[in-house]
Each structure stands twice: as structure tokens, then as C-alpha cells.
mmCIF file of C-alpha atoms in Angstrom:
data_model
loop_
_atom_site.group_PDB
_atom_site.id
_atom_site.type_symbol
_atom_site.label_atom_id
_atom_site.label_comp_id
_atom_site.label_asym_id
_atom_site.label_seq_id
_atom_site.Cartn_x
_atom_site.Cartn_y
_atom_site.Cartn_z
ATOM 1 C CA MET U 1 -64.470 -84.525 -32.464
ATOM 2 C CA ALA U 2 -63.160 -82.094 -29.547
ATOM 3 C CA GLU U 3 -59.810 -82.497 -31.630
ATOM 4 C CA GLU U 4 -60.875 -81.879 -35.210
ATOM 5 C CA LYS U 5 -62.466 -78.520 -33.594
ATOM 6 C CA GLN U 6 -59.382 -77.436 -31.783
ATOM 7 C CA SER U 7 -57.200 -78.314 -35.155
ATOM 8 C CA GLU U 8 -59.933 -75.927 -37.103
ATOM 9 C CA GLN U 9 -59.547 -72.921 -34.425
ATOM 10 C CA ALA U 10 -55.548 -73.062 -34.561
ATOM 11 C CA ASN U 11 -56.144 -72.852 -38.410
ATOM 12 C CA GLU U 12 -58.421 -70.251 -38.397
ATOM 13 C CA ASP U 13 -55.689 -68.537 -35.958
ATOM 14 C CA ARG U 14 -52.860 -68.562 -38.061
ATOM 15 C CA LYS U 15 -51.696 -65.253 -39.401
ATOM 16 C CA ALA U 16 -48.894 -63.950 -40.952
ATOM 17 C CA VAL U 17 -47.630 -60.404 -41.885
ATOM 18 C CA PHE U 18 -45.353 -59.415 -44.492
ATOM 19 C CA LYS U 19 -43.902 -56.038 -44.018
ATOM 20 C CA ILE U 20 -40.733 -53.880 -44.450
ATOM 21 C CA PRO U 21 -38.802 -53.929 -41.517
ATOM 22 C CA ASN U 22 -38.744 -51.295 -39.163
ATOM 23 C CA THR U 23 -35.209 -50.867 -39.123
ATOM 24 C CA ALA U 24 -35.653 -48.719 -42.239
ATOM 25 C CA LEU U 25 -37.319 -46.443 -40.084
ATOM 26 C CA LEU U 26 -33.396 -45.443 -39.031
ATOM 27 C CA ALA U 27 -32.530 -44.711 -42.373
ATOM 28 C CA ILE U 28 -35.350 -42.294 -42.483
ATOM 29 C CA ALA U 29 -34.580 -40.761 -38.877
ATOM 30 C CA PHE U 30 -30.754 -40.461 -40.780
ATOM 31 C CA LEU U 31 -32.531 -38.715 -43.436
ATOM 32 C CA VAL U 32 -34.182 -36.125 -41.042
ATOM 33 C CA VAL U 33 -30.921 -35.540 -39.536
ATOM 34 C CA CYS U 34 -29.203 -34.724 -42.720
ATOM 35 C CA VAL U 35 -32.031 -32.781 -44.520
ATOM 36 C CA THR U 36 -32.262 -30.480 -41.193
ATOM 37 C CA PRO U 37 -29.322 -27.796 -41.783
ATOM 38 C CA VAL U 38 -30.662 -27.468 -45.300
ATOM 39 C CA ALA U 39 -34.423 -26.692 -44.369
ATOM 40 C CA PHE U 40 -33.042 -24.399 -41.649
ATOM 41 C CA GLY U 41 -30.241 -23.062 -43.798
ATOM 42 C CA ASP U 42 -29.764 -19.584 -45.365
ATOM 43 C CA VAL U 43 -32.438 -20.254 -47.888
ATOM 44 C CA PRO U 44 -36.049 -19.559 -46.537
ATOM 45 C CA TYR U 45 -38.887 -21.851 -46.436
ATOM 46 C CA LEU U 46 -37.250 -25.107 -47.292
ATOM 47 C CA GLN U 47 -38.946 -26.916 -44.583
ATOM 48 C CA TRP U 48 -41.432 -28.557 -47.108
ATOM 49 C CA LEU U 49 -38.170 -30.808 -47.184
ATOM 50 C CA TYR U 50 -39.334 -32.905 -44.251
ATOM 51 C CA LEU U 51 -42.432 -34.133 -46.202
ATOM 52 C CA PHE U 52 -40.126 -36.684 -48.015
ATOM 53 C CA PRO U 53 -39.085 -38.460 -44.850
ATOM 54 C CA ILE U 54 -42.930 -38.470 -43.313
ATOM 55 C CA ALA U 55 -43.881 -39.880 -46.325
ATOM 56 C CA LEU U 56 -41.232 -42.683 -46.495
ATOM 57 C CA ALA U 57 -42.139 -43.111 -42.853
ATOM 58 C CA VAL U 58 -45.807 -43.480 -43.475
ATOM 59 C CA PHE U 59 -44.655 -45.843 -46.507
ATOM 60 C CA VAL U 60 -42.533 -47.795 -44.153
ATOM 61 C CA ILE U 61 -45.068 -48.362 -41.625
ATOM 62 C CA ARG U 62 -48.204 -48.629 -43.742
ATOM 63 C CA THR U 63 -47.105 -51.107 -46.425
ATOM 64 C CA ARG U 64 -47.478 -54.717 -45.788
ATOM 65 C CA THR U 65 -49.569 -58.079 -47.242
ATOM 66 C CA THR U 66 -51.287 -60.015 -44.265
ATOM 67 C CA ALA U 67 -52.309 -63.671 -44.723
ATOM 68 C CA THR U 68 -54.849 -65.396 -42.671
ATOM 69 C CA ALA U 69 -57.103 -68.540 -42.976
ATOM 70 C CA LYS U 70 -59.770 -66.318 -44.994
ATOM 71 C CA GLY U 71 -57.336 -64.712 -47.431
ATOM 72 C CA LEU U 72 -55.263 -62.128 -47.927
ATOM 73 C CA GLU U 73 -54.904 -58.282 -47.033
ATOM 74 C CA VAL U 74 -52.796 -55.856 -49.026
ATOM 75 C CA ARG U 75 -52.327 -52.747 -47.757
ATOM 76 C CA THR U 76 -50.564 -49.939 -49.648
ATOM 77 C CA MET U 77 -49.840 -46.483 -48.768
ATOM 78 C CA PHE U 78 -53.161 -45.249 -50.067
ATOM 79 C CA GLY U 79 -55.551 -48.103 -49.592
ATOM 80 C CA ARG U 80 -56.529 -51.310 -48.658
ATOM 81 C CA LYS U 81 -57.763 -54.823 -50.411
ATOM 82 C CA ASP U 82 -59.214 -57.915 -49.037
ATOM 83 C CA LEU U 83 -58.276 -60.967 -51.483
ATOM 84 C CA PRO U 84 -60.711 -64.172 -50.378
ATOM 85 C CA TRP U 85 -58.624 -67.489 -51.100
ATOM 86 C CA THR U 86 -61.748 -68.314 -53.379
ATOM 87 C CA SER U 87 -61.000 -65.564 -55.409
ATOM 88 C CA LEU U 88 -57.685 -66.354 -55.974
ATOM 89 C CA LYS U 89 -56.447 -68.572 -59.117
ATOM 90 C CA GLY U 90 -52.594 -68.471 -58.017
ATOM 91 C CA LEU U 91 -49.654 -66.362 -57.502
ATOM 92 C CA ALA U 92 -47.355 -65.404 -59.820
ATOM 93 C CA ILE U 93 -43.755 -64.785 -59.524
ATOM 94 C CA THR U 94 -42.189 -61.517 -61.072
ATOM 95 C CA ASP U 95 -38.691 -61.369 -62.272
ATOM 96 C CA LYS U 96 -37.451 -60.142 -59.531
ATOM 97 C CA ALA U 97 -38.860 -62.264 -57.243
ATOM 98 C CA LYS U 98 -41.837 -60.262 -56.310
ATOM 99 C CA VAL U 99 -45.012 -62.601 -55.903
ATOM 100 C CA GLN U 100 -48.355 -61.019 -57.336
ATOM 101 C CA ALA U 101 -51.553 -62.458 -56.411
ATOM 102 C CA VAL U 102 -53.706 -63.787 -59.950
ATOM 103 C CA LEU U 103 -57.460 -63.325 -59.293
ATOM 104 C CA LYS U 104 -59.702 -65.805 -61.464
ATOM 105 C CA ASP U 105 -60.539 -62.589 -63.680
ATOM 106 C CA GLU U 106 -56.812 -62.666 -64.779
ATOM 107 C CA THR U 107 -55.872 -59.506 -63.066
ATOM 108 C CA LYS U 108 -53.034 -59.521 -60.856
ATOM 109 C CA VAL U 109 -52.497 -57.328 -57.815
ATOM 110 C CA ALA U 110 -48.773 -56.704 -56.241
ATOM 111 C CA LEU U 111 -48.433 -58.522 -52.721
ATOM 112 C CA PRO U 112 -46.076 -55.758 -50.942
ATOM 113 C CA ALA U 113 -43.044 -57.406 -49.020
ATOM 114 C CA VAL U 114 -43.693 -60.606 -50.053
ATOM 115 C CA ARG U 115 -40.810 -62.754 -51.706
ATOM 116 C CA THR U 116 -40.449 -66.045 -53.177
ATOM 117 C CA ARG U 117 -39.415 -67.610 -49.985
ATOM 118 C CA HIS U 118 -42.431 -66.600 -48.116
ATOM 119 C CA LEU U 119 -44.539 -68.995 -50.217
ATOM 120 C CA PRO U 120 -44.295 -71.650 -47.827
ATOM 121 C CA VAL U 121 -45.577 -69.582 -45.180
ATOM 122 C CA ILE U 122 -48.372 -68.387 -47.671
ATOM 123 C CA SER U 123 -49.181 -71.998 -48.022
ATOM 124 C CA LEU U 124 -49.124 -73.086 -44.158
ATOM 125 C CA VAL U 125 -51.805 -70.401 -43.587
ATOM 126 C CA SER U 126 -53.728 -70.778 -46.225
ATOM 127 C CA ALA U 127 -54.283 -74.798 -44.906
ATOM 128 C CA GLY U 128 -53.187 -75.944 -48.410
ATOM 129 C CA ARG U 129 -55.128 -73.620 -50.576
ATOM 130 C CA MET U 130 -52.535 -71.929 -52.149
ATOM 131 C CA ALA U 131 -49.534 -75.169 -53.265
ATOM 132 C CA ASP U 132 -46.304 -74.340 -52.143
ATOM 133 C CA PRO U 133 -43.728 -74.754 -55.010
ATOM 134 C CA SER U 134 -40.925 -75.670 -53.330
ATOM 135 C CA GLY U 135 -42.244 -78.523 -51.649
ATOM 136 C CA LEU U 136 -41.054 -77.626 -48.191
ATOM 137 C CA THR U 137 -44.598 -78.055 -46.508
ATOM 138 C CA ASP U 138 -45.544 -81.525 -48.170
ATOM 139 C CA ASN U 139 -44.404 -83.139 -44.517
ATOM 140 C CA VAL U 140 -46.383 -80.811 -42.196
ATOM 141 C CA ALA U 141 -49.373 -81.730 -43.855
ATOM 142 C CA GLU U 142 -48.842 -85.345 -43.179
ATOM 143 C CA ALA U 143 -47.405 -84.846 -39.601
ATOM 144 C CA PRO U 144 -47.449 -88.114 -37.646
ATOM 145 C CA GLU U 145 -49.839 -88.329 -34.589
ATOM 146 C CA LYS U 146 -47.852 -87.862 -31.296
ATOM 147 C CA ARG U 147 -45.099 -90.534 -30.884
ATOM 148 C CA ASP U 148 -43.653 -92.002 -27.553
ATOM 149 C CA ASP U 149 -40.037 -91.699 -28.135
ATOM 150 C CA SER U 150 -39.510 -93.296 -24.461
ATOM 151 C CA GLY U 151 -38.007 -96.187 -25.594
ATOM 152 C CA GLU U 152 -40.288 -98.827 -23.868
#
């Protein structure tokens, strides 16, 4: 009984965050360095060029998809959408290996930073509510009890 509660608690604590790597901020810093001579050059009022690196940095920091035991949380630059597992019909894969969530009313919601290689992770976090088409997680669900490998 206690083991079942502990197992349920472990499933509820599972969380996977899919986001743009923070190393992308290095490219944005390089863009700031490149814009600086132009922004403060001979032509006045070009400081507005700094808006592009700022917008890119906000995009990189904010955009993500979080998978939990309750569902998916999709954050974009200007909004946030919670998608419980019960409202999802399935996942669709686009031509460019991007993943979209298909709701029960057939609308599709893009999942930022989620690719086909992440589907086994989503399957594990969802506790099997979303099937893993690759079959990598089939053995995890049927994990045997602790074995004694002492050789006795």
C-alpha cells in the first residue's frame, strides 16, 4: 500500500522541460556586439537596433514546453496554454520533425522545442497516456521487481 502511494507520488513529480538551449544567448550577445558600432555610428537614432537582440533574448528565455503528470504547458513569447492529458487526442508530427498536440476538437497546437526524439520522454512523463511510437519505453513500464544479483 505504501509502495503504491510512493509510486504514484513519483509519477506526479515527473517533469520534462523542452526549451531552446541557453547557448543561443551567446549568439545574441554576438549580435549585440555587431550592432553596437552601427547603433552609435555617424547616423543618429539607430539605437533602436538593440530591440532585435532584446526580442530574440526574450524569445529564447520564454519559449518552452513543459510536460508534467497533469499535462502539457506551452509557453510562447506572448502567451501560455495549459493542455491537460484528457483534452488531447494525440500528437502529430510535421514534415520538419516538429511535434504538434492534437486536441479532441481537431485543433493543433505547436509544441515549441519538442522534436520526435523527445516522444519517449513525453510518454514516460505522461505515464502512458501518450503512446511512444518508437517503442523505447515499452520495457520501462514492465520493469521487473528488484533482483538480487549476488549470485547466490
